[in-house]
Amino acid sequence: MVKLSQLGIGYASKNGVKRVAAGITAAVLSGELTCLLGQNGIGKSTLLRTLSAFQPRLEGDIHINGRSLDDYTDRQLSRVVGVVLTEKPDVRNMTVSELVGLGRSPYTGFWGTLSADDRRIVAESIALVGIEPLANRYVHTLSDGERQKVMIAKALAQQTPVIYLDEPTAFLDFPSKVEVMQLLHRLAVQQQKTVFMSTHDVELSLQVADRIWLMEPGRLSVGTPHELAADGSLSRFIERRGIRFDRSSLTIRVVEE
């Protein structure tokens, strides 16, 4: 479990610290896929970077498995939290197996030499994501969807109980978006991992995710898709002129007005 208590997030700007959100109190549970939704600029990436310890929090606490984030060394944290960013990996002359093998770096020595056990874990991670035929392909020859699966396999090879993903379905066509979301949900349930991802794919999230975090100005709503539909949170977030949200089917319609 990842537990946030009165968390304040923000970042440095020309005029000092820009506060993005405050008073965030919620938990991300293991065995579930949790999707973070919100408009552009609301602070989804800032929240993920703060949870990943890529930037400091302004106030409050973050606990992972009952232990404060401050109590982890960088090496310890790399064995607890895996992160998949939006940016495409810009690598040349590296095979899929070699890139996934970098996920073992928290466990290898100075030279990063993989043991037989490390290589077994890399192969298992590649198999879990279903990209065995790509194992010897060069990463720069892959499609966007294939590359994203490789990065997820790398996070799996890291063997962390927590995985954060920032817009993992960005740049993907719709079938690939569905495939990646279903994969993440399956990994969360079968591997009992805590999987937390930001996304703009609202309707797909409502169909696949176990739990939704909805960031809006001054508030965070947390619940299952049906709970947030029932209390009006999703209608408030989605509906605009010409856009309607069906609470029972969790679908979005474009209507003539």
mmCIF file with all atom_site columns, C-alpha atoms in Angstrom, residues 134-206:
data_model
loop_
_atom_site.group_PDB
_atom_site.id
_atom_site.type_symbol
_atom_site.label_atom_id
_atom_site.label_alt_id
_atom_site.label_comp_id
_atom_site.label_asym_id
_atom_site.label_entity_id
_atom_site.label_seq_id
_atom_site.pdbx_PDB_ins_code
_atom_site.Cartn_x
_atom_site.Cartn_y
_atom_site.Cartn_z
_atom_site.occupancy
_atom_site.B_iso_or_equiv
_atom_site.pdbx_formal_charge
_atom_site.auth_seq_id
_atom_site.auth_comp_id
_atom_site.auth_asym_id
_atom_site.auth_atom_id
_atom_site.pdbx_PDB_model_num
ATOM 1  C CA . LEU A 1 134 ? 10.852  -9.156  -29.644 1.00 0.00 ? 134 LEU A CA 1
ATOM 2  C CA . ALA A 1 135 ? 13.584  -10.228 -27.214 1.00 0.00 ? 135 ALA A CA 1
ATOM 3  C CA . ASN A 1 136 ? 16.431  -9.936  -29.727 1.00 0.00 ? 136 ASN A CA 1
ATOM 4  C CA . ARG A 1 137 ? 15.051  -6.976  -31.672 1.00 0.00 ? 137 ARG A CA 1
ATOM 5  C CA . TYR A 1 138 ? 16.732  -3.575  -31.398 1.00 0.00 ? 138 TYR A CA 1
ATOM 6  C CA . VAL A 1 139 ? 14.606  -1.167  -29.358 1.00 0.00 ? 139 VAL A CA 1
ATOM 7  C CA . HIS A 1 140 ? 14.754  1.626   -31.958 1.00 0.00 ? 140 HIS A CA 1
ATOM 8  C CA . THR A 1 141 ? 13.071  -0.653  -34.533 1.00 0.00 ? 141 THR A CA 1
ATOM 9  C CA . LEU A 1 142 ? 9.955   -1.183  -32.414 1.00 0.00 ? 142 LEU A CA 1
ATOM 10 C CA . SER A 1 143 ? 6.564   0.488   -32.665 1.00 0.00 ? 143 SER A CA 1
ATOM 11 C CA . ASP A 1 144 ? 5.376   2.824   -29.920 1.00 0.00 ? 144 ASP A CA 1
ATOM 12 C CA . GLY A 1 145 ? 3.149   0.118   -28.441 1.00 0.00 ? 145 GLY A CA 1
ATOM 13 C CA . GLU A 1 146 ? 5.960   -2.435  -28.482 1.00 0.00 ? 146 GLU A CA 1
ATOM 14 C CA . ARG A 1 147 ? 8.358   0.021   -26.816 1.00 0.00 ? 147 ARG A CA 1
ATOM 15 C CA . GLN A 1 148 ? 5.843   0.743   -24.080 1.00 0.00 ? 148 GLN A CA 1
ATOM 16 C CA . LYS A 1 149 ? 5.526   -2.964  -23.339 1.00 0.00 ? 149 LYS A CA 1
ATOM 17 C CA . VAL A 1 150 ? 9.321   -3.203  -23.160 1.00 0.00 ? 150 VAL A CA 1
ATOM 18 C CA . MET A 1 151 ? 9.399   -0.426  -20.551 1.00 0.00 ? 151 MET A CA 1
ATOM 19 C CA . ILE A 1 152 ? 6.735   -2.219  -18.524 1.00 0.00 ? 152 ILE A CA 1
ATOM 20 C CA . ALA A 1 153 ? 8.804   -5.430  -18.737 1.00 0.00 ? 153 ALA A CA 1
ATOM 21 C CA . LYS A 1 154 ? 11.823  -3.450  -17.491 1.00 0.00 ? 154 LYS A CA 1
ATOM 22 C CA . ALA A 1 155 ? 9.778   -2.298  -14.483 1.00 0.00 ? 155 ALA A CA 1
ATOM 23 C CA . LEU A 1 156 ? 8.714   -5.900  -13.844 1.00 0.00 ? 156 LEU A CA 1
ATOM 24 C CA . ALA A 1 157 ? 12.342  -7.051  -13.982 1.00 0.00 ? 157 ALA A CA 1
ATOM 25 C CA . GLN A 1 158 ? 13.008  -4.544  -11.202 1.00 0.00 ? 158 GLN A CA 1
ATOM 26 C CA . GLN A 1 159 ? 10.701  -6.706  -9.067  1.00 0.00 ? 159 GLN A CA 1
ATOM 27 C CA . THR A 1 160 ? 9.168   -3.840  -7.124  1.00 0.00 ? 160 THR A CA 1
ATOM 28 C CA . PRO A 1 161 ? 5.839   -4.160  -5.305  1.00 0.00 ? 161 PRO A CA 1
ATOM 29 C CA . VAL A 1 162 ? 4.872   -0.656  -6.522  1.00 0.00 ? 162 VAL A CA 1
ATOM 30 C CA . ILE A 1 163 ? 4.812   0.554   -10.139 1.00 0.00 ? 163 ILE A CA 1
ATOM 31 C CA . TYR A 1 164 ? 4.015   4.142   -11.165 1.00 0.00 ? 164 TYR A CA 1
ATOM 32 C CA . LEU A 1 165 ? 3.303   4.967   -14.806 1.00 0.00 ? 165 LEU A CA 1
ATOM 33 C CA . ASP A 1 166 ? 2.968   8.442   -16.296 1.00 0.00 ? 166 ASP A CA 1
ATOM 34 C CA . GLU A 1 167 ? 0.661   8.351   -19.336 1.00 0.00 ? 167 GLU A CA 1
ATOM 35 C CA . PRO A 1 168 ? 1.651   4.829   -20.445 1.00 0.00 ? 168 PRO A CA 1
ATOM 36 C CA . THR A 1 169 ? -0.963  4.861   -23.219 1.00 0.00 ? 169 THR A CA 1
ATOM 37 C CA . ALA A 1 170 ? 0.187   8.144   -24.763 1.00 0.00 ? 170 ALA A CA 1
ATOM 38 C CA . PHE A 1 171 ? 1.231   7.848   -28.437 1.00 0.00 ? 171 PHE A CA 1
ATOM 39 C CA . LEU A 1 172 ? -0.600  4.519   -28.815 1.00 0.00 ? 172 LEU A CA 1
ATOM 40 C CA . ASP A 1 173 ? -3.420  3.606   -31.187 1.00 0.00 ? 173 ASP A CA 1
ATOM 41 C CA . PHE A 1 174 ? -6.664  2.482   -29.576 1.00 0.00 ? 174 PHE A CA 1
ATOM 42 C CA . PRO A 1 175 ? -6.113  -1.306  -29.764 1.00 0.00 ? 175 PRO A CA 1
ATOM 43 C CA . SER A 1 176 ? -2.661  -0.826  -28.190 1.00 0.00 ? 176 SER A CA 1
ATOM 44 C CA . LYS A 1 177 ? -4.140  1.387   -25.462 1.00 0.00 ? 177 LYS A CA 1
ATOM 45 C CA . VAL A 1 178 ? -6.629  -1.367  -24.578 1.00 0.00 ? 178 VAL A CA 1
ATOM 46 C CA . GLU A 1 179 ? -3.914  -4.018  -24.632 1.00 0.00 ? 179 GLU A CA 1
ATOM 47 C CA . VAL A 1 180 ? -1.594  -2.052  -22.320 1.00 0.00 ? 180 VAL A CA 1
ATOM 48 C CA . MET A 1 181 ? -4.402  -1.216  -19.867 1.00 0.00 ? 181 MET A CA 1
ATOM 49 C CA . GLN A 1 182 ? -5.544  -4.830  -19.728 1.00 0.00 ? 182 GLN A CA 1
ATOM 50 C CA . LEU A 1 183 ? -1.939  -5.924  -19.233 1.00 0.00 ? 183 LEU A CA 1
ATOM 51 C CA . LEU A 1 184 ? -1.460  -3.546  -16.291 1.00 0.00 ? 184 LEU A CA 1
ATOM 52 C CA . HIS A 1 185 ? -4.706  -4.671  -14.701 1.00 0.00 ? 185 HIS A CA 1
ATOM 53 C CA . ARG A 1 186 ? -3.739  -8.323  -15.091 1.00 0.00 ? 186 ARG A CA 1
ATOM 54 C CA . LEU A 1 187 ? -0.298  -7.695  -13.564 1.00 0.00 ? 187 LEU A CA 1
ATOM 55 C CA . ALA A 1 188 ? -1.807  -5.845  -10.607 1.00 0.00 ? 188 ALA A CA 1
ATOM 56 C CA . VAL A 1 189 ? -4.223  -8.670  -9.838  1.00 0.00 ? 189 VAL A CA 1
ATOM 57 C CA . GLN A 1 190 ? -2.037  -11.681 -10.620 1.00 0.00 ? 190 GLN A CA 1
ATOM 58 C CA . GLN A 1 191 ? 1.222   -10.304 -9.195  1.00 0.00 ? 191 GLN A CA 1
ATOM 59 C CA . GLN A 1 192 ? -0.506  -8.420  -6.337  1.00 0.00 ? 192 GLN A CA 1
ATOM 60 C CA . LYS A 1 193 ? 1.346   -5.249  -7.254  1.00 0.00 ? 193 LYS A CA 1
ATOM 61 C CA . THR A 1 194 ? 0.332   -1.675  -6.506  1.00 0.00 ? 194 THR A CA 1
ATOM 62 C CA . VAL A 1 195 ? -0.100  -0.164  -9.984  1.00 0.00 ? 195 VAL A CA 1
ATOM 63 C CA . PHE A 1 196 ? -0.823  3.571   -10.202 1.00 0.00 ? 196 PHE A CA 1
ATOM 64 C CA . MET A 1 197 ? -0.987  5.345   -13.566 1.00 0.00 ? 197 MET A CA 1
ATOM 65 C CA . SER A 1 198 ? -1.961  8.743   -14.914 1.00 0.00 ? 198 SER A CA 1
ATOM 66 C CA . THR A 1 199 ? -3.934  8.869   -18.143 1.00 0.00 ? 199 THR A CA 1
ATOM 67 C CA . HIS A 1 200 ? -6.149  10.993  -20.372 1.00 0.00 ? 200 HIS A CA 1
ATOM 68 C CA . ASP A 1 201 ? -8.020  7.913   -21.604 1.00 0.00 ? 201 ASP A CA 1
ATOM 69 C CA . VAL A 1 202 ? -11.055 8.525   -19.420 1.00 0.00 ? 202 VAL A CA 1
ATOM 70 C CA . GLU A 1 203 ? -13.595 6.090   -20.861 1.00 0.00 ? 203 GLU A CA 1
ATOM 71 C CA . LEU A 1 204 ? -11.061 3.265   -21.117 1.00 0.00 ? 204 LEU A CA 1
ATOM 72 C CA . SER A 1 205 ? -10.008 3.845   -17.505 1.00 0.00 ? 205 SER A CA 1
ATOM 73 C CA . LEU A 1 206 ? -13.612 3.608   -16.358 1.00 0.00 ? 206 LEU A CA 1
#
